[in-house]
C-alpha cells in the first residue's frame, strides 16, 4: 500500500475584497503518495498556484489543515516551519523574476544551504553547489554568470538546483515549463522525471497544459473556481472523464492528426460564476449543458470507481 506523504483536509484560502471574500481555494481535499506526482490542472484563476502556496504556508490558510508526514503544517511554530521548508520546496513559474538578478548562479544555489546551515564549511557548500549544477545540466563555466546572461531553460535549471539544495522530499512545481519553448519544455520535464526517480522525490505539478500533465503525473486533480471537481489516476482521467468540465478541457487538446478534424469539441458556453462569496452548489452550473435543479445544492467528491472521485450530481 502506498504511503501518503502529504494530505490536505478541507483546505481554504479566502482573500478580502472590500467587505467580501474571494474564495481562491475552497474546501480542497487531496492526498499525494510518497514518490508520486499529483498534477493540478484547470483554467487560469482557478486557484492552482494559491493551493500550492497555501500548502507550503507561503500564504496562511483561512481554514482546514495540511498534514505532512503525519504532522500538521498549519500548527507549526516558526522553528518547525523553517525545518519543514527544507523538506518541502517550490519551483516557480517565471524563471527570471524568481531569481535574484544581483547574485551569480553559484550564489543563488548556495544561498539556501547557507541560510539553513546545511554544511559546516564554505568549501563543502561550493562542492555541493558544483554537484547540483552538474545534476541539473548547468555548465561549470556558468558558475559566475548572472540570470540576465542566460536563456529561460538555464534559468529554470537554476531554480530546480536551488530547490534541490536543501535535499527536499516534496516539491511544488508551479507551471515550471509554461514560460519555455516547446523543445526546452521537454528537456526540463525529462530532467524533473529523472530527478524524481534518482532522488525519490514527490511532486505536486501545477499546469494548465493537459498534454504536459499527462506525461508526468500519476494522478490528476481538476480544479474549477477554487474547488476540486474531479480526481483520478492519469490514464483513467484521460480515458474516462466523468465531470462535464473535465470532458470539455480534454476535448480542447489539439491533436496533430488530419483524420481527427471531424471530432467533436465540447465548447464551454456561458459566463464564469464570481469567486467572490459564491452561492452554494456547483460552480460550473452556469456553463454546464447538463445542469439541473439538484446542481444548485452543495456538491462533494464521491468515489464512482476505484480512486476516481467526481463532484457532480449527474456524472457523465
CSV table of N, CA, C and O in Angstrom, one decimal, residues 18-87:
chain,number,residue,atom,x,y,z
A,18,UNK,N,-12.8,44.2,-0.4
A,18,UNK,CA,-13.7,45.1,0.3
A,18,UNK,C,-14.3,44.4,1.6
A,18,UNK,O,-13.5,43.9,2.4
A,19,UNK,N,-15.6,44.2,1.6
A,19,UNK,CA,-16.2,43.6,2.8
A,19,UNK,C,-16.5,42.1,2.5
A,19,UNK,O,-17.0,41.4,3.3
A,20,UNK,N,-16.2,41.7,1.3
A,20,UNK,CA,-16.5,40.3,0.8
A,20,UNK,C,-15.2,39.5,0.8
A,20,UNK,O,-14.1,40.0,0.9
A,21,UNK,N,-15.4,38.2,0.5
A,21,UNK,CA,-14.3,37.2,0.4
A,21,UNK,C,-14.2,36.6,-1.0
A,21,UNK,O,-15.2,36.1,-1.5
A,22,UNK,N,-13.0,36.6,-1.5
A,22,UNK,CA,-12.7,35.9,-2.8
A,22,UNK,C,-12.3,34.5,-2.4
A,22,UNK,O,-11.2,34.3,-1.8
A,23,UNK,N,-13.0,33.5,-2.8
A,23,UNK,CA,-12.7,32.1,-2.5
A,23,UNK,C,-11.7,31.5,-3.4
A,23,UNK,O,-12.1,30.8,-4.4
A,24,UNK,N,-10.4,31.7,-3.2
A,24,UNK,CA,-9.4,31.3,-4.1
A,24,UNK,C,-9.2,29.8,-4.0
A,24,UNK,O,-9.0,29.1,-5.0
A,25,UNK,N,-9.3,29.2,-2.8
A,25,UNK,CA,-9.2,27.8,-2.5
A,25,UNK,C,-10.3,27.5,-1.5
A,25,UNK,O,-10.4,28.1,-0.5
A,26,UNK,N,-11.2,26.5,-1.9
A,26,UNK,CA,-12.4,26.3,-1.1
A,26,UNK,C,-12.6,24.8,-0.8
A,26,UNK,O,-13.1,24.1,-1.7
A,27,UNK,N,-12.3,24.4,0.4
A,27,UNK,CA,-12.6,23.0,0.8
A,27,UNK,C,-11.9,22.0,-0.1
A,27,UNK,O,-12.6,21.1,-0.7
A,28,UNK,N,-10.6,22.1,-0.3
A,28,UNK,CA,-9.9,21.1,-1.1
A,28,UNK,C,-9.3,20.0,-0.3
A,28,UNK,O,-8.6,20.2,0.7
A,29,UNK,N,-9.6,18.8,-0.7
A,29,UNK,CA,-9.1,17.6,-0.1
A,29,UNK,C,-8.3,16.7,-1.1
A,29,UNK,O,-8.8,16.2,-2.1
A,30,UNK,N,-7.0,16.7,-0.9
A,30,UNK,CA,-6.1,15.8,-1.8
A,30,UNK,C,-5.1,15.0,-1.0
A,30,UNK,O,-4.8,15.4,0.2
A,31,UNK,N,-4.6,14.0,-1.6
A,31,UNK,CA,-3.6,13.1,-1.0
A,31,UNK,C,-2.5,12.9,-2.0
A,31,UNK,O,-2.8,12.7,-3.2
A,32,UNK,N,-1.2,13.0,-1.6
A,32,UNK,CA,-0.1,12.8,-2.5
A,32,UNK,C,0.7,11.7,-1.9
A,32,UNK,O,1.3,11.8,-0.8
A,33,UNK,N,0.9,10.6,-2.6
A,33,UNK,CA,1.7,9.4,-2.1
A,33,UNK,C,3.2,9.7,-2.3
A,33,UNK,O,3.6,10.4,-3.2
A,34,UNK,N,3.9,9.1,-1.4
A,34,UNK,CA,5.4,9.2,-1.5
A,34,UNK,C,5.9,8.7,-2.8
A,34,UNK,O,5.6,7.7,-3.3
A,35,UNK,N,6.8,9.6,-3.4
A,35,UNK,CA,7.4,9.2,-4.7
A,35,UNK,C,6.6,9.3,-5.9
A,35,UNK,O,7.0,9.0,-7.0
A,36,UNK,N,5.4,9.9,-5.8
A,36,UNK,CA,4.5,10.1,-6.9
A,36,UNK,C,4.3,11.5,-7.3
A,36,UNK,O,4.8,12.4,-6.7
A,37,UNK,N,3.6,11.8,-8.4
A,37,UNK,CA,3.3,13.1,-8.9
A,37,UNK,C,1.8,13.3,-9.0
A,37,UNK,O,1.1,12.6,-9.7
A,38,UNK,N,1.3,14.3,-8.3
A,38,UNK,CA,-0.1,14.7,-8.5
A,38,UNK,C,-0.2,16.0,-9.4
A,38,UNK,O,0.4,17.0,-9.0
A,39,UNK,N,-0.8,15.9,-10.5
A,39,UNK,CA,-1.0,17.0,-11.4
A,39,UNK,C,-2.2,17.8,-11.0
A,39,UNK,O,-3.3,17.2,-10.7
A,40,UNK,N,-2.1,19.1,-11.0
A,40,UNK,CA,-3.2,20.0,-10.7
A,40,UNK,C,-3.5,20.8,-11.9
A,40,UNK,O,-2.6,21.6,-12.4
A,41,UNK,N,-4.7,20.7,-12.5
A,41,UNK,CA,-5.0,21.4,-13.8
A,41,UNK,C,-6.3,22.2,-13.7
A,41,UNK,O,-7.1,22.0,-12.8
A,42,UNK,N,-6.4,23.1,-14.6
A,42,UNK,CA,-7.6,24.0,-14.6
A,42,UNK,C,-7.2,25.3,-15.3
A,42,UNK,O,-6.1,25.6,-15.6
A,43,UNK,N,-8.3,26.1,-15.6
A,43,UNK,CA,-8.1,27.4,-16.2
A,43,UNK,C,-7.3,28.3,-15.4
A,43,UNK,O,-7.2,28.2,-14.1
A,44,UNK,N,-6.8,29.4,-16.0
A,44,UNK,CA,-6.1,30.4,-15.2
A,44,UNK,C,-7.1,31.1,-14.2
A,44,UNK,O,-8.3,31.3,-14.6
A,45,UNK,N,-6.7,31.2,-13.0
A,45,UNK,CA,-7.6,31.8,-12.0
A,45,UNK,C,-8.4,30.8,-11.2
A,45,UNK,O,-9.2,31.2,-10.4
A,46,UNK,N,-8.1,29.5,-11.4
A,46,UNK,CA,-8.9,28.5,-10.7
A,46,UNK,C,-8.4,28.2,-9.3
A,46,UNK,O,-9.0,27.5,-8.5
A,47,UNK,N,-7.2,28.8,-9.0
A,47,UNK,CA,-6.7,28.6,-7.6
A,47,UNK,C,-5.5,27.6,-7.5
A,47,UNK,O,-5.1,27.2,-6.4
A,48,UNK,N,-5.0,27.1,-8.7
A,48,UNK,CA,-3.9,26.1,-8.7
A,48,UNK,C,-2.7,26.6,-7.9
A,48,UNK,O,-2.2,26.0,-7.0
A,49,UNK,N,-2.2,27.8,-8.3
A,49,UNK,CA,-1.0,28.3,-7.7
A,49,UNK,C,-1.2,28.7,-6.2
A,49,UNK,O,-0.4,28.4,-5.3
A,50,UNK,N,-2.4,29.2,-5.9
A,50,UNK,CA,-2.7,29.6,-4.5
A,50,UNK,C,-2.7,28.3,-3.6
A,50,UNK,O,-2.2,28.3,-2.5
A,51,UNK,N,-3.3,27.2,-4.2
A,51,UNK,CA,-3.3,25.9,-3.4
A,51,UNK,C,-1.8,25.5,-3.1
A,51,UNK,O,-1.6,25.1,-2.0
A,52,UNK,N,-0.9,25.6,-4.1
A,52,UNK,CA,0.5,25.2,-3.8
A,52,UNK,C,1.1,26.0,-2.8
A,52,UNK,O,1.8,25.5,-1.9
A,53,UNK,N,0.8,27.3,-2.8
A,53,UNK,CA,1.5,28.2,-1.9
A,53,UNK,C,0.9,28.1,-0.5
A,53,UNK,O,1.6,28.3,0.5
A,54,UNK,N,-0.4,27.8,-0.4
A,54,UNK,CA,-1.0,27.6,0.9
A,54,UNK,C,-0.5,26.3,1.6
A,54,UNK,O,-0.3,26.2,2.8
A,55,UNK,N,-0.3,25.3,0.7
A,55,UNK,CA,0.2,24.0,1.2
A,55,UNK,C,1.6,24.2,1.9
A,55,UNK,O,1.9,23.7,2.9
A,56,UNK,N,2.4,25.1,1.3
A,56,UNK,CA,3.8,25.4,1.8
A,56,UNK,C,3.7,26.5,2.9
A,56,UNK,O,4.8,26.9,3.4
A,57,UNK,N,2.6,27.0,3.1
A,57,UNK,CA,2.4,28.2,4.1
A,57,UNK,C,3.1,29.4,3.6
A,57,UNK,O,3.6,30.2,4.5
A,58,UNK,N,3.2,29.6,2.3
A,58,UNK,CA,3.7,30.9,1.8
A,58,UNK,C,2.5,31.9,1.9
A,58,UNK,O,2.7,33.1,2.0
A,59,UNK,N,1.3,31.3,1.8
A,59,UNK,CA,0.1,32.0,2.2
A,59,UNK,C,-0.5,31.3,3.4
A,59,UNK,O,-0.5,30.1,3.5
A,60,UNK,N,-1.0,32.1,4.4
A,60,UNK,CA,-1.6,31.5,5.6
A,60,UNK,C,-3.0,31.0,5.2
A,60,UNK,O,-3.8,31.7,4.6
A,61,UNK,N,-3.4,29.7,5.5
A,61,UNK,CA,-4.7,29.2,5.1
A,61,UNK,C,-5.8,29.9,6.0
A,61,UNK,O,-5.6,30.3,7.1
A,62,UNK,N,-7.0,30.0,5.4
A,62,UNK,CA,-8.2,30.6,6.1
A,62,UNK,C,-8.8,29.5,6.9
A,62,UNK,O,-9.4,29.8,8.0
A,63,UNK,N,-8.7,28.3,6.5
A,63,UNK,CA,-9.3,27.2,7.2
A,63,UNK,C,-8.8,25.8,6.7
A,63,UNK,O,-8.0,25.8,5.7
A,64,UNK,N,-9.1,24.8,7.4
A,64,UNK,CA,-8.6,23.4,7.0
A,64,UNK,C,-7.2,23.2,7.5
A,64,UNK,O,-6.7,23.9,8.3
A,65,UNK,N,-6.6,22.1,7.0
A,65,UNK,CA,-5.3,21.7,7.5
A,65,UNK,C,-4.5,21.0,6.4
A,65,UNK,O,-5.0,20.5,5.4
A,66,UNK,N,-3.2,21.1,6.6
A,66,UNK,CA,-2.2,20.4,5.7
A,66,UNK,C,-1.4,19.4,6.6
A,66,UNK,O,-0.8,19.8,7.6
A,67,UNK,N,-1.4,18.1,6.2
A,67,UNK,CA,-0.7,17.1,7.0
A,67,UNK,C,0.5,16.7,6.2
A,67,UNK,O,0.3,16.1,5.1
A,68,UNK,N,1.7,16.9,6.7
A,68,UNK,CA,2.9,16.4,6.1
A,68,UNK,C,3.6,15.4,7.0
A,68,UNK,O,4.0,15.8,8.1
A,69,UNK,N,3.8,14.2,6.5
A,69,UNK,CA,4.4,13.1,7.3
A,69,UNK,C,3.8,13.0,8.7
A,69,UNK,O,4.4,12.8,9.7
A,70,UNK,N,2.4,13.1,8.7
A,70,UNK,CA,1.7,13.0,10.0
A,70,UNK,C,1.6,14.2,10.9
A,70,UNK,O,1.0,14.1,11.9
A,71,UNK,N,2.3,15.3,10.4
A,71,UNK,CA,2.3,16.5,11.3
A,71,UNK,C,1.6,17.6,10.6
A,71,UNK,O,1.6,17.8,9.4
A,72,UNK,N,0.8,18.4,11.4
A,72,UNK,CA,0.0,19.5,10.9
A,72,UNK,C,0.9,20.7,10.6
A,72,UNK,O,1.6,21.2,11.4
A,73,UNK,N,0.9,21.1,9.3
A,73,UNK,CA,1.7,22.2,8.8
A,73,UNK,C,1.2,23.5,9.4
A,73,UNK,O,1.9,24.4,9.7
A,74,UNK,N,-0.2,23.6,9.4
A,74,UNK,CA,-0.8,24.8,9.8
A,74,UNK,C,-0.6,25.2,11.3
A,74,UNK,O,-0.7,26.3,11.7
A,75,UNK,N,-0.2,24.2,12.1
A,75,UNK,CA,0.1,24.4,13.5
A,75,UNK,C,1.5,24.5,13.9
A,75,UNK,O,1.9,24.6,15.1
A,76,UNK,N,2.4,24.5,12.9
A,76,UNK,CA,3.8,24.5,13.1
A,76,UNK,C,4.3,25.9,13.7
A,76,UNK,O,3.8,26.9,13.2
A,77,UNK,N,5.3,25.9,14.6
A,77,UNK,CA,5.9,27.1,15.0
A,77,UNK,C,6.9,27.6,14.0
A,77,UNK,O,7.1,26.9,13.0
A,78,UNK,N,7.4,28.8,14.1
A,78,UNK,CA,8.4,29.3,13.1
A,78,UNK,C,9.6,28.4,13.0
A,78,UNK,O,10.1,28.2,11.9
A,79,UNK,N,10.0,27.9,14.1
A,79,UNK,CA,11.2,27.0,14.0
A,79,UNK,C,10.9,25.7,13.3
A,79,UNK,O,11.6,25.2,12.4
A,80,UNK,N,9.7,25.1,13.6
A,80,UNK,CA,9.2,23.9,12.9
A,80,UNK,C,9.0,24.2,11.4
A,80,UNK,O,9.3,23.3,10.5
A,81,UNK,N,8.5,25.4,11.1
A,81,UNK,CA,8.2,25.7,9.7
A,81,UNK,C,9.4,25.8,8.9
A,81,UNK,O,9.5,25.4,7.7
A,82,UNK,N,10.5,26.4,9.5
A,82,UNK,CA,11.8,26.5,8.8
A,82,UNK,C,12.3,25.1,8.5
A,82,UNK,O,12.8,24.9,7.4
A,83,UNK,N,12.2,24.2,9.4
A,83,UNK,CA,12.6,22.8,9.1
A,83,UNK,C,11.7,22.2,8.1
A,83,UNK,O,12.3,21.5,7.2
A,84,UNK,N,10.4,22.5,8.1
A,84,UNK,CA,9.5,21.9,7.1
A,84,UNK,C,9.9,22.4,5.7
A,84,UNK,O,9.9,21.7,4.7
A,85,UNK,N,10.4,23.7,5.6
A,85,UNK,CA,10.7,24.2,4.3
A,85,UNK,C,12.0,23.7,3.7
A,85,UNK,O,12.4,23.9,2.6
A,86,UNK,N,12.8,22.9,4.5
A,86,UNK,CA,13.9,22.2,3.9
A,86,UNK,C,13.4,20.8,3.4
A,86,UNK,O,14.1,20.2,2.5
A,87,UNK,N,12.2,20.4,3.8
A,87,UNK,CA,11.7,19.1,3.2
A,87,UNK,C,10.7,19.4,2.1
A,87,UNK,O,10.4,18.5,1.3
